[in-house]
Coordinates of C-alpha atoms in Angstrom, one line a residue:
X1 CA 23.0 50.6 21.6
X2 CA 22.2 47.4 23.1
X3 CA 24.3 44.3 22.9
X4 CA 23.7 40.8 21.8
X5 CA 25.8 37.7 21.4
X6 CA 26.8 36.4 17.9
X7 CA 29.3 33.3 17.1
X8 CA 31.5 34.3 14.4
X9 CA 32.7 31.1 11.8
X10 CA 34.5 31.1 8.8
X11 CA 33.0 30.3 5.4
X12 CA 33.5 25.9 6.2
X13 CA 33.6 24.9 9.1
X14 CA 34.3 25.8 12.3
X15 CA 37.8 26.4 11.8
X16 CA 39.8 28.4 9.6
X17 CA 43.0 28.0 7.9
X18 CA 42.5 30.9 5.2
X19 CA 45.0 33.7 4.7
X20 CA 43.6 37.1 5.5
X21 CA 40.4 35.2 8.0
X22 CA 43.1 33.3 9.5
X23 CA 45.1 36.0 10.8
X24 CA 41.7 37.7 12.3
X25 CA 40.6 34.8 14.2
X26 CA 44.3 34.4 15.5
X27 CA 44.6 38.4 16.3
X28 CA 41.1 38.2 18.2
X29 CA 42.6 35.6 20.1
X30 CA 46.1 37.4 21.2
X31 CA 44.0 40.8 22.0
X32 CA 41.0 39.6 24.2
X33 CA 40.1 43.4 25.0
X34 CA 40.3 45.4 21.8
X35 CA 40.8 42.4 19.0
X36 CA 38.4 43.0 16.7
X37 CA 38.6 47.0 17.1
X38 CA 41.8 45.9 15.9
X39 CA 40.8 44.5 13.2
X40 CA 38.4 47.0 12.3
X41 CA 40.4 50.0 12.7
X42 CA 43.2 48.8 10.4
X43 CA 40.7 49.3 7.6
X44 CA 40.1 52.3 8.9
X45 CA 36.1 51.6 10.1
X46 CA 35.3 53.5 13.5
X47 CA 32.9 51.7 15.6
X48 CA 32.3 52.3 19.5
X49 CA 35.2 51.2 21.4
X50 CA 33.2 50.5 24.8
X51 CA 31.6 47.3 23.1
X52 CA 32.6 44.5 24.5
X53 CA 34.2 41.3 23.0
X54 CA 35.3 38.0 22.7
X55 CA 33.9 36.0 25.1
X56 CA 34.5 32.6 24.4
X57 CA 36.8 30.5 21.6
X58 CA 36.3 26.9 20.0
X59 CA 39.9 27.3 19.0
X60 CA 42.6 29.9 18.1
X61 CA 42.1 30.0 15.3
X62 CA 37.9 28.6 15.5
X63 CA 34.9 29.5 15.8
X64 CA 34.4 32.7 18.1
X65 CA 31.4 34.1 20.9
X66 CA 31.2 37.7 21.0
X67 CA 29.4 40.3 22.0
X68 CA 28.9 43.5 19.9
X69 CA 25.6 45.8 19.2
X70 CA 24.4 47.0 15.6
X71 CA 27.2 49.2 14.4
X72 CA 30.0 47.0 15.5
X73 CA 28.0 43.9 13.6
X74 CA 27.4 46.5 10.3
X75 CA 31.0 47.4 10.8
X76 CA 32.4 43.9 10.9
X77 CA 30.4 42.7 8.1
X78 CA 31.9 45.1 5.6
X79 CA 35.3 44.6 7.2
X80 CA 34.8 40.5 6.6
X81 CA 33.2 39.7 3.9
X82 CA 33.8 35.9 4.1
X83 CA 32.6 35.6 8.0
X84 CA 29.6 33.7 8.4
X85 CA 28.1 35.6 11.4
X86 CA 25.1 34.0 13.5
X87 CA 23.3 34.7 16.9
X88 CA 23.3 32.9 19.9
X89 CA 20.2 30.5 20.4
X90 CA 19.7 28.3 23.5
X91 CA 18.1 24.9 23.0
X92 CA 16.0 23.0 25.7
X93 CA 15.1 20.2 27.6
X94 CA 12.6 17.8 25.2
X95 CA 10.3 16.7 28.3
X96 CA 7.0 17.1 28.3
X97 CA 4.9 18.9 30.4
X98 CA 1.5 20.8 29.9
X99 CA 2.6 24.7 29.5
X100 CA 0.4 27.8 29.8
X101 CA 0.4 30.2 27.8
X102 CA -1.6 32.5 29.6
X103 CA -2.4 33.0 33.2
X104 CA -6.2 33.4 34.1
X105 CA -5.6 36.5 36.7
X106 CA -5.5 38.5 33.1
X107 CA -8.5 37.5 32.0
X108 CA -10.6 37.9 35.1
X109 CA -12.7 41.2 35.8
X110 CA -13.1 43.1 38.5
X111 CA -16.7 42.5 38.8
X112 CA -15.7 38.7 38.9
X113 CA -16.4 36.7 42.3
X114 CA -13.1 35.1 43.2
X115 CA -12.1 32.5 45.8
X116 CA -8.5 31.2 47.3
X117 CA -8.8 27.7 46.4
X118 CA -6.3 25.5 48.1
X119 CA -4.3 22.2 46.7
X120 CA -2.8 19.6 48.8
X121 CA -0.7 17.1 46.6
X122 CA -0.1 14.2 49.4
X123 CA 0.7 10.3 49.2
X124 CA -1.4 7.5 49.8
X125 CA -0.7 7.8 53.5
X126 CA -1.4 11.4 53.4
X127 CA 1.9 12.1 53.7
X128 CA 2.8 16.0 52.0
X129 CA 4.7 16.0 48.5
X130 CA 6.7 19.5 48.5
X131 CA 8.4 20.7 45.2
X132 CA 5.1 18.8 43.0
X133 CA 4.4 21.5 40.1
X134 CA 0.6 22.2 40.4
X135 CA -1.4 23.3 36.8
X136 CA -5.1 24.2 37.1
X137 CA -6.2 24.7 33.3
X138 CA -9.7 26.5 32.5
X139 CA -9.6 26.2 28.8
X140 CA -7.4 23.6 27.8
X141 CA -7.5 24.3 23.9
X142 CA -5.7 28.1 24.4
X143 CA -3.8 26.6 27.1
X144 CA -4.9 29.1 29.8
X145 CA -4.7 28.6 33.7
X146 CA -2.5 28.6 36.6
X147 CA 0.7 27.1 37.8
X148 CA 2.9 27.0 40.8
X149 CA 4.5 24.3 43.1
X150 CA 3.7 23.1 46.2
X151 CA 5.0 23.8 50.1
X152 CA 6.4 22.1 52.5
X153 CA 3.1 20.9 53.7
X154 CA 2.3 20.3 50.1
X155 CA 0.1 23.0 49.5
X156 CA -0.3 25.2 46.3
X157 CA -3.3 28.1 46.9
X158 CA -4.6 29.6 44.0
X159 CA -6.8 32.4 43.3
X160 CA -9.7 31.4 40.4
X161 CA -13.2 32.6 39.7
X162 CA -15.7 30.8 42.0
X163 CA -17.7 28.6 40.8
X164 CA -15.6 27.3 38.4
X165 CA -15.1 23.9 36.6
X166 CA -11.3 23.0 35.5
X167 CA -10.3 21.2 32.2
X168 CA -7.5 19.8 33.7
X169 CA -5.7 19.2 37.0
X170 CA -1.7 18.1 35.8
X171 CA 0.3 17.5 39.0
X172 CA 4.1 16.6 38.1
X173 CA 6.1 15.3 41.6
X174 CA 9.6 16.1 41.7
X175 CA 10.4 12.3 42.2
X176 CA 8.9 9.0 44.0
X177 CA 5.5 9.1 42.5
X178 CA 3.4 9.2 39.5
X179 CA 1.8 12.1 37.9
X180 CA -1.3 12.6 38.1
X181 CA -4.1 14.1 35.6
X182 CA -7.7 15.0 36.2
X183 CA -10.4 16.0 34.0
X184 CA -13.6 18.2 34.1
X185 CA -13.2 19.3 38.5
X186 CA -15.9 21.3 39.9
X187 CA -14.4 22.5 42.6
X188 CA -17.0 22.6 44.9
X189 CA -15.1 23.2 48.4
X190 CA -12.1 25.8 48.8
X191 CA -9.6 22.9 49.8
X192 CA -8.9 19.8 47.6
X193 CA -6.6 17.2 48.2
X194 CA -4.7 15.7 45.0
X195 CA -3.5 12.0 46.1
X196 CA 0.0 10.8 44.1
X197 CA 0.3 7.0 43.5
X198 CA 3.9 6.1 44.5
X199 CA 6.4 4.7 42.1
X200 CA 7.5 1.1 42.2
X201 CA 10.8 -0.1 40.2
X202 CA 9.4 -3.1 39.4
X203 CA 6.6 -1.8 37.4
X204 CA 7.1 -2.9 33.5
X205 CA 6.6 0.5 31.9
X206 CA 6.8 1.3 27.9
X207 CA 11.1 1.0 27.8
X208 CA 10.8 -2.0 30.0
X209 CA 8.2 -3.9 27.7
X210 CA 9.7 -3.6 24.8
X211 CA 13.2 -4.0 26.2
X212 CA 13.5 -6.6 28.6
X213 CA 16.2 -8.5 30.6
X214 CA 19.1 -6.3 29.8
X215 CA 22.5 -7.7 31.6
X216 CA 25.2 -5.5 33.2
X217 CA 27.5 -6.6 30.1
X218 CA 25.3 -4.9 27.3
X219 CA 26.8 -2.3 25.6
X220 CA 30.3 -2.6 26.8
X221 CA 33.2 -1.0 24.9
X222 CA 30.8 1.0 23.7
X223 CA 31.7 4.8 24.8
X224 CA 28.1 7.6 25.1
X225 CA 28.5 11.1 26.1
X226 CA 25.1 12.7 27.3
X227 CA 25.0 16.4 26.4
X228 CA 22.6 17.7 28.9
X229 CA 22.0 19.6 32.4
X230 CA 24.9 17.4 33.9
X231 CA 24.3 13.4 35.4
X232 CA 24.1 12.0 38.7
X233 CA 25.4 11.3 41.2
X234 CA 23.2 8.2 41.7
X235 CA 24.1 5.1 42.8
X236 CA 23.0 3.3 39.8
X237 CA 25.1 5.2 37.4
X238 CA 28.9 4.4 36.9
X239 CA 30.1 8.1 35.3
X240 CA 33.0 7.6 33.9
X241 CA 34.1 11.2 33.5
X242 CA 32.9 14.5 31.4
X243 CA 32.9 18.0 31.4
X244 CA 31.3 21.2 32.1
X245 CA 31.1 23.4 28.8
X246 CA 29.0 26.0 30.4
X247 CA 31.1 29.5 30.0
X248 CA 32.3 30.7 33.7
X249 CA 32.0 27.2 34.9
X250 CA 34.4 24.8 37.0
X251 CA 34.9 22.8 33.7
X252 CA 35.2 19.3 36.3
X253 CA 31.9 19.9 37.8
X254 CA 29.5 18.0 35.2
X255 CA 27.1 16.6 38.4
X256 CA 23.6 17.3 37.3
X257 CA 21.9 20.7 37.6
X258 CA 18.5 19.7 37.6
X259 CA 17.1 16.6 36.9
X260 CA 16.9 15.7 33.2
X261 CA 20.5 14.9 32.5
X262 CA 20.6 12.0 34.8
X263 CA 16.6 10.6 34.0
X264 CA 18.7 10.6 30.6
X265 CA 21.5 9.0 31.7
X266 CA 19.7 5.9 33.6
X267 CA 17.9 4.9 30.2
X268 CA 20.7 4.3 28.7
X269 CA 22.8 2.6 31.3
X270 CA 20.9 2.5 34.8
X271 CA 22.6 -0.3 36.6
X272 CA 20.3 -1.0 39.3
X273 CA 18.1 -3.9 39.9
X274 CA 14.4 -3.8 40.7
X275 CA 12.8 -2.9 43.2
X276 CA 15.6 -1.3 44.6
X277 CA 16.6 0.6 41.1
X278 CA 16.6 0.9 37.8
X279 CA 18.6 -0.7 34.7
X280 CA 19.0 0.9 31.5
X281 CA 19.4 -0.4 28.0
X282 CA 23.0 -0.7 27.8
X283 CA 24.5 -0.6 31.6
X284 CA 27.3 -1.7 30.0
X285 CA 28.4 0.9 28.0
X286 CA 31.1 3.4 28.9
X287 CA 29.0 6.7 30.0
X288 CA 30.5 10.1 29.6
X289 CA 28.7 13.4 30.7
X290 CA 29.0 17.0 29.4
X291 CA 27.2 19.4 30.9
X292 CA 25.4 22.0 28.7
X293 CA 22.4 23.3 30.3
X294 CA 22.4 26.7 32.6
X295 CA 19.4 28.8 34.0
X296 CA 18.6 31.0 31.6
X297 CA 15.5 33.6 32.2
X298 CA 13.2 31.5 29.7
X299 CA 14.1 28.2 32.0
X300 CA 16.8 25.5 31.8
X301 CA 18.8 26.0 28.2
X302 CA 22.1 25.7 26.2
X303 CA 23.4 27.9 24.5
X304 CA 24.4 26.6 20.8
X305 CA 27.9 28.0 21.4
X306 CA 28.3 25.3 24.7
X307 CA 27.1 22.6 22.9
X308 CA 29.0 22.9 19.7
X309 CA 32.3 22.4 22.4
X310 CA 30.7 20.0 24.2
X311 CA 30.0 17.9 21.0
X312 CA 33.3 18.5 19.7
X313 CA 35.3 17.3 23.0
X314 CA 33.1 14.5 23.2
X315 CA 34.2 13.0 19.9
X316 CA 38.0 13.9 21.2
X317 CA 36.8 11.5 24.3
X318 CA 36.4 8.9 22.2
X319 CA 32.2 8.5 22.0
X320 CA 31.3 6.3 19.8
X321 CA 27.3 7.7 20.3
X322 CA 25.8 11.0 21.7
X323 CA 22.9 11.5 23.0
X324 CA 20.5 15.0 22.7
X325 CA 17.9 15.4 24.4
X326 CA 17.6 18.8 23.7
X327 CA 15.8 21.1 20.7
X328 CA 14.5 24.5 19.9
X329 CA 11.3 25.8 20.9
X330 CA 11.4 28.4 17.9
X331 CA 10.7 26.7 14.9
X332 CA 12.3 29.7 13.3
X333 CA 15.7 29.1 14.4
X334 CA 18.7 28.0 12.2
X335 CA 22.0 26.8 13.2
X336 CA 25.1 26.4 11.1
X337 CA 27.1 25.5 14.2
X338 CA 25.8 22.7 15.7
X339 CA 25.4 21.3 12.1
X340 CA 28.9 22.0 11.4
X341 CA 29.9 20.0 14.5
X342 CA 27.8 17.7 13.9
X343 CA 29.1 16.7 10.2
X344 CA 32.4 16.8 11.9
X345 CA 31.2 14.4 14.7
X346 CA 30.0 11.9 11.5
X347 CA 33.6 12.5 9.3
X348 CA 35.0 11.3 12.3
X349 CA 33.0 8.2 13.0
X350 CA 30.3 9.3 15.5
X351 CA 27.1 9.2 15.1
X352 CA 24.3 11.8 16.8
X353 CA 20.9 11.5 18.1
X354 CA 18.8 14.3 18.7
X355 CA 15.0 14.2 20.1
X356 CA 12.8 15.4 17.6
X357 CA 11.6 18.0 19.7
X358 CA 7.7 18.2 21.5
X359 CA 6.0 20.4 19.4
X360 CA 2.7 18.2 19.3
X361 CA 3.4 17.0 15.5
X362 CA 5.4 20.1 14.5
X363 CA 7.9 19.6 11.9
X364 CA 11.2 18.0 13.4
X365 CA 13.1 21.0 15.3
X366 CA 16.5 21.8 15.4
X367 CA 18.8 20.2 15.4
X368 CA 17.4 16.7 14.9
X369 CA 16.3 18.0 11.4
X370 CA 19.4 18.2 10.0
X371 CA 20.4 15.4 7.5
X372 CA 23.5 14.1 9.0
X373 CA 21.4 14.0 12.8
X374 CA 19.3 10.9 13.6
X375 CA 16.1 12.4 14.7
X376 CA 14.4 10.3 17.4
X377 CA 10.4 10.5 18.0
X378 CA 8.5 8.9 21.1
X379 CA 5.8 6.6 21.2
X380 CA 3.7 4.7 24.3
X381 CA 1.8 1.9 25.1
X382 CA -1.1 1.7 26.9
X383 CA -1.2 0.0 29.9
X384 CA 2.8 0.2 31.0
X385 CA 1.5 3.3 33.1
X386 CA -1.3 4.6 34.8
X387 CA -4.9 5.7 33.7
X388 CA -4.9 8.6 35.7
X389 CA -0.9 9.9 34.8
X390 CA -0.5 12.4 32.7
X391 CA 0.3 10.0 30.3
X392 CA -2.7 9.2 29.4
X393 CA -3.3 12.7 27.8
X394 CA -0.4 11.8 25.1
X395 CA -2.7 8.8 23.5
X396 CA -3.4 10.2 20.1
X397 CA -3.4 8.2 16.7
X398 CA -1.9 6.6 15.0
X399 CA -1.9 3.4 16.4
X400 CA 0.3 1.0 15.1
X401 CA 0.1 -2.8 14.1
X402 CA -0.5 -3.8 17.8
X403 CA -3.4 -1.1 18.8
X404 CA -2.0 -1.0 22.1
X405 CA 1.1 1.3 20.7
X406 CA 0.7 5.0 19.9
X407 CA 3.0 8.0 18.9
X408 CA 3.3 10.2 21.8
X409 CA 0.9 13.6 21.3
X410 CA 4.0 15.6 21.5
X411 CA 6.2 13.8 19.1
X412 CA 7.0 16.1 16.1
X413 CA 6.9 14.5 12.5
X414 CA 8.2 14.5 9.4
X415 CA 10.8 13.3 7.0
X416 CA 13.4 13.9 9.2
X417 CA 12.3 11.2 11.8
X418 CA 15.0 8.4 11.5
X419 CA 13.7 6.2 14.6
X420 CA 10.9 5.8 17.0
X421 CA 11.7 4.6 20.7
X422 CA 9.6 4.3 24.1
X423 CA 9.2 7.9 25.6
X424 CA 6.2 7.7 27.7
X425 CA 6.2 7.9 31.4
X426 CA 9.8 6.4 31.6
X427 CA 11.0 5.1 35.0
X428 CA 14.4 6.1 35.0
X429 CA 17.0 8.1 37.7
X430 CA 17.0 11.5 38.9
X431 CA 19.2 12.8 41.7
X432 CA 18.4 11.5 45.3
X433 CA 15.8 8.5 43.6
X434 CA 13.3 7.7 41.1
X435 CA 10.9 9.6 38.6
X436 CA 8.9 9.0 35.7
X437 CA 8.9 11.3 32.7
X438 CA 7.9 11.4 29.2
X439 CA 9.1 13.0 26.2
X440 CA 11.3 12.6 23.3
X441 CA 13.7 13.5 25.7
X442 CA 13.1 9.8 27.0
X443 CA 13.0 7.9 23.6
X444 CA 16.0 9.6 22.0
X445 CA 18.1 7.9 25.5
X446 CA 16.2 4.6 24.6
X447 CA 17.6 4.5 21.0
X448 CA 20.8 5.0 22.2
X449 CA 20.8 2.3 24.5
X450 CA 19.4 -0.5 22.1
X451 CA 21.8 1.0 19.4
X452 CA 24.8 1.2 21.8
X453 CA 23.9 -2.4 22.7
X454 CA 23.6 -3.8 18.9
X455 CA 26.9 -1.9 18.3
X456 CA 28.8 -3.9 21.4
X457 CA 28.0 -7.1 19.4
X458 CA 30.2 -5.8 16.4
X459 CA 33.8 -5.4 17.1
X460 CA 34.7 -5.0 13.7
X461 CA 32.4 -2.2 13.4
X462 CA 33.9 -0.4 16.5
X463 CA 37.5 -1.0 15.7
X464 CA 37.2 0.6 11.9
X465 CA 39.1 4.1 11.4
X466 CA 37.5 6.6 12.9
X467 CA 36.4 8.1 10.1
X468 CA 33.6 8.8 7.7
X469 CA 33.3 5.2 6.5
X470 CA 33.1 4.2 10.3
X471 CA 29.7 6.1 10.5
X472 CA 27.9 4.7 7.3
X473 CA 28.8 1.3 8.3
X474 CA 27.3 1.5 11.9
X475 CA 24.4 2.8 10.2
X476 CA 23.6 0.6 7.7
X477 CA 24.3 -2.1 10.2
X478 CA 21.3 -0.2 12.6
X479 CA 18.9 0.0 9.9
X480 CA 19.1 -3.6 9.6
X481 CA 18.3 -3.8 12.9
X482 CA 14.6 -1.8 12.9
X483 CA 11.0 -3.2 13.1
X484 CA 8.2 -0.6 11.5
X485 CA 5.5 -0.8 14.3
X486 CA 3.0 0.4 11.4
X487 CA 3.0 3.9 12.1
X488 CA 4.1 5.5 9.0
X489 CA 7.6 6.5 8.0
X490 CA 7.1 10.6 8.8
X491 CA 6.1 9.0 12.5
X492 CA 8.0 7.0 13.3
X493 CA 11.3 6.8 10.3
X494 CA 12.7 3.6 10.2
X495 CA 10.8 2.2 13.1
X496 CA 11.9 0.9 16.5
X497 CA 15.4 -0.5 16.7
X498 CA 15.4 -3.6 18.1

């Protein structure tokens, strides 16, 4: 039989304290290699002794990851009737970026004429752009077309049917430049160059406008630990320590894996000063990274198991807000665990925000939909980025008060949406320089930083018991703080903090 992982909890919580549970959990613990055949063959239930086991641990006597296939989960079941038995999901990365889901070589015949049509992605200068992610869409409405990522010279070749006109051209640089989006190509000659319009630091984009003239002091004593893929290093971020929850892991390696973790990072407390950098909304504030994210065969994700310790060890840091970024793609996916660490997180005064995910108005995904989350969604303005980025393909109503604002395309809705921050083509930092992104990735970041530097301004608040009290004061104190841009609570919540 083939095994899965499953995270084993007791009936409240994610610790246990209970007579007969307790003394599983602990006996799991002391025998790593047979603990639960243990268990199970004291009650005399044979299950197959080869499967393997424990695999990670919360705590002693916590919340447990194991492996197992169907007849040791049957077996345990009946053995434990008050174990609260889930799978292991993986959460993802909330930016946005135009995803197939099918590749046109499927669909095209062998009668078909075919060409090799070839993309150079190069700068103003005609410079090459290596590492840009190249997406050719023929039929943007099933989301069908080709992807890949340019060369050293900056070349991406790709094989279509010839003649053929293109939806969409979406090329995403790795860093330096803008994306760039074009509509409705004939391609009428086998090589086409794609020009990138390079990124300045001075340019007021959407976080900038409506959060200007931030000072190195905003947000100090304030303490935010960044789950994500790791931050920096960068010289505009000042890390003051973290971790590496990833199982297998040098737990004091937390530098960033990809990219997203420290774009993150930099809009909440980027510390440069333009043109030369970037400065985020609270550079003030005491930053703390835990790194969460690993390559997993679907892309960059987390396994719910690695952020439920990472959330848990942040509040033992002594965060006083922390940041999300991250969601399901399945909206069929529940999770007790990061809920439960969550509601500890807000018993023991620490409040959560989670991007609402990037579903394209979906309901609010997991875990920002959970009540004691606050669920962030992203909106733009026009005119703080390009009109040929990729941006510009995430202007959808409703507008608000001021027509120039929108909610983002992607930005899921509902109920569950608590606040609405700038997430649209971002300038923030990203290892080795600059890059703009979008995503509710970008405005959950934001929200932290405007709420990290309202919080700064309230000692009182910060020096209350860490407890649940501490949470419902800081709050109340934020919804005080909002302004409803006219978009409609399931849009936008509360509205923007300001």
């Amino acid at each position: 039989m083939e095994t899965q992982n499953y995270i084993l909890l007791p009936p409240r919580g994610t610790q246990t304290n209970e007579g007969t549970l307790l003394s599983f959990f602990l006996n799991i613990n002391a025998d790593r290699d047979n603990g639960i055949l243990h268990s199970l063959s004291s009650k005399n239930i044979v299950v197959d002794s080869s499967t393997p086991l424990v695999l990670d641990s919360l705590h002693e006597n916590g919340a447990k990851l194991v492996q197992m296939d169907e007849a040791m989960l049957v077996a345990l079941r009946a053995a434990q009737p008050s174990l609260r038995i889930i799978p292991e999901i993986f959460y993802y990365p909330q930016r946005s970026i135009f995803r197939l889901k099918e590749s046109i070589s499927s669909l095209l015949k062998a009668t078909d004429f075919s060409s090799q049509f070839r993309f150079r992605v190069v700068s103003p200068t005609d410079v090459p752009i290596s590492g840009a992610q190249v997406i050719v869409v023929t039929n943007l409405a099933a989301q069908q077309g080709k992807a890949g990522v340019t060369n050293a010279n900056g070349e991406i070749r790709f094989t279509l049917p010839s003649p053929i006109t293109l939806e969409r051209i979406y090329v995403y640089p790795q860093q330096g430049f803008w994306s760039l989006m074009q509509k409705n190509i004939t391609l009428n000659s086998l090589s086409n160059t794609l020009k990138l319009r390079p990124l300045k630091l001075d340019f007021i984009d959407n976080l900038r406008h409506f959060y200007p003239n931030t000072t190195l002091t905003d947000g100090q004593n304030v303490t935010v630990g960044i789950i994500d893929s790791g931050c920096g290093p960068h010289s505009d971020l000042m890390i003051d320590g973290g971790w590496n929850a990833v199982l297998g892991q040098d737990e004091n390696n937390f530098s960033d894996i990809d990219q997203h973790g420290t774009h993150v990072a930099g809009i909440v407390a980027g510390r440069g000063t333009a043109p030369t950098g970037v400065r985020g909304v609270a550079p003030g504030v005491r930053l703390r990274a835990y790194q969460v994210f690993k390559t997993t065969p679907s892309g960059l994700g987390a396994s719910n198991f690695d952020i439920a310790k990472a959330i848990e060890r942040a509040v033992a840091d002594g965060c006083d807000i922390i940041n999300m970024s991250l969601g399901s793609d399945n909206p069929q996916d529940n999770d007790i665990l990061v809920e439960d660490e969550i509601l500890a997180a807000h018993e023991k005064g620490v409040i959560c925000f989670v991007a609402t995910g990037n579903g394209g108005r979906a309901p609010v995904s997991i875990p920002a939909n959970f009540s004691l989350s606050r669920g962030v969604g992203a909106m733009g303005r026009k005119g703080t980025f390009p009109t040929n980025s990729t941006a510009s393909d995430n202007i959808q109503s409703p507008f608000g008060n001021d027509a120039k604002n929108f909610v983002a395309a992607f930005s899921n809705i509902g109920s569950e949406v608590d606040f609405i921050a700038p997430g649209v083509d971002v300038i923030s930092c990203v290892p080795g320089g600059y890059a703009a992104m979008s995503g509710t990735s970008m405005a959950c970041p934001a929200a932290v930083g405007i709420a990290a530097k309202l919080l700064a301004t309230q000692p009182q608040l910060l020096a209350l018991p860490r407890d649940i009290n501490r949470s419902e004061a800081i709050m109340t104190f934020l919804a005080t703080h909002t302004n409803s841009l006219g978009f409609g609570p399931l849009f936008e919540g509360l509205g923007l903090i300001q």
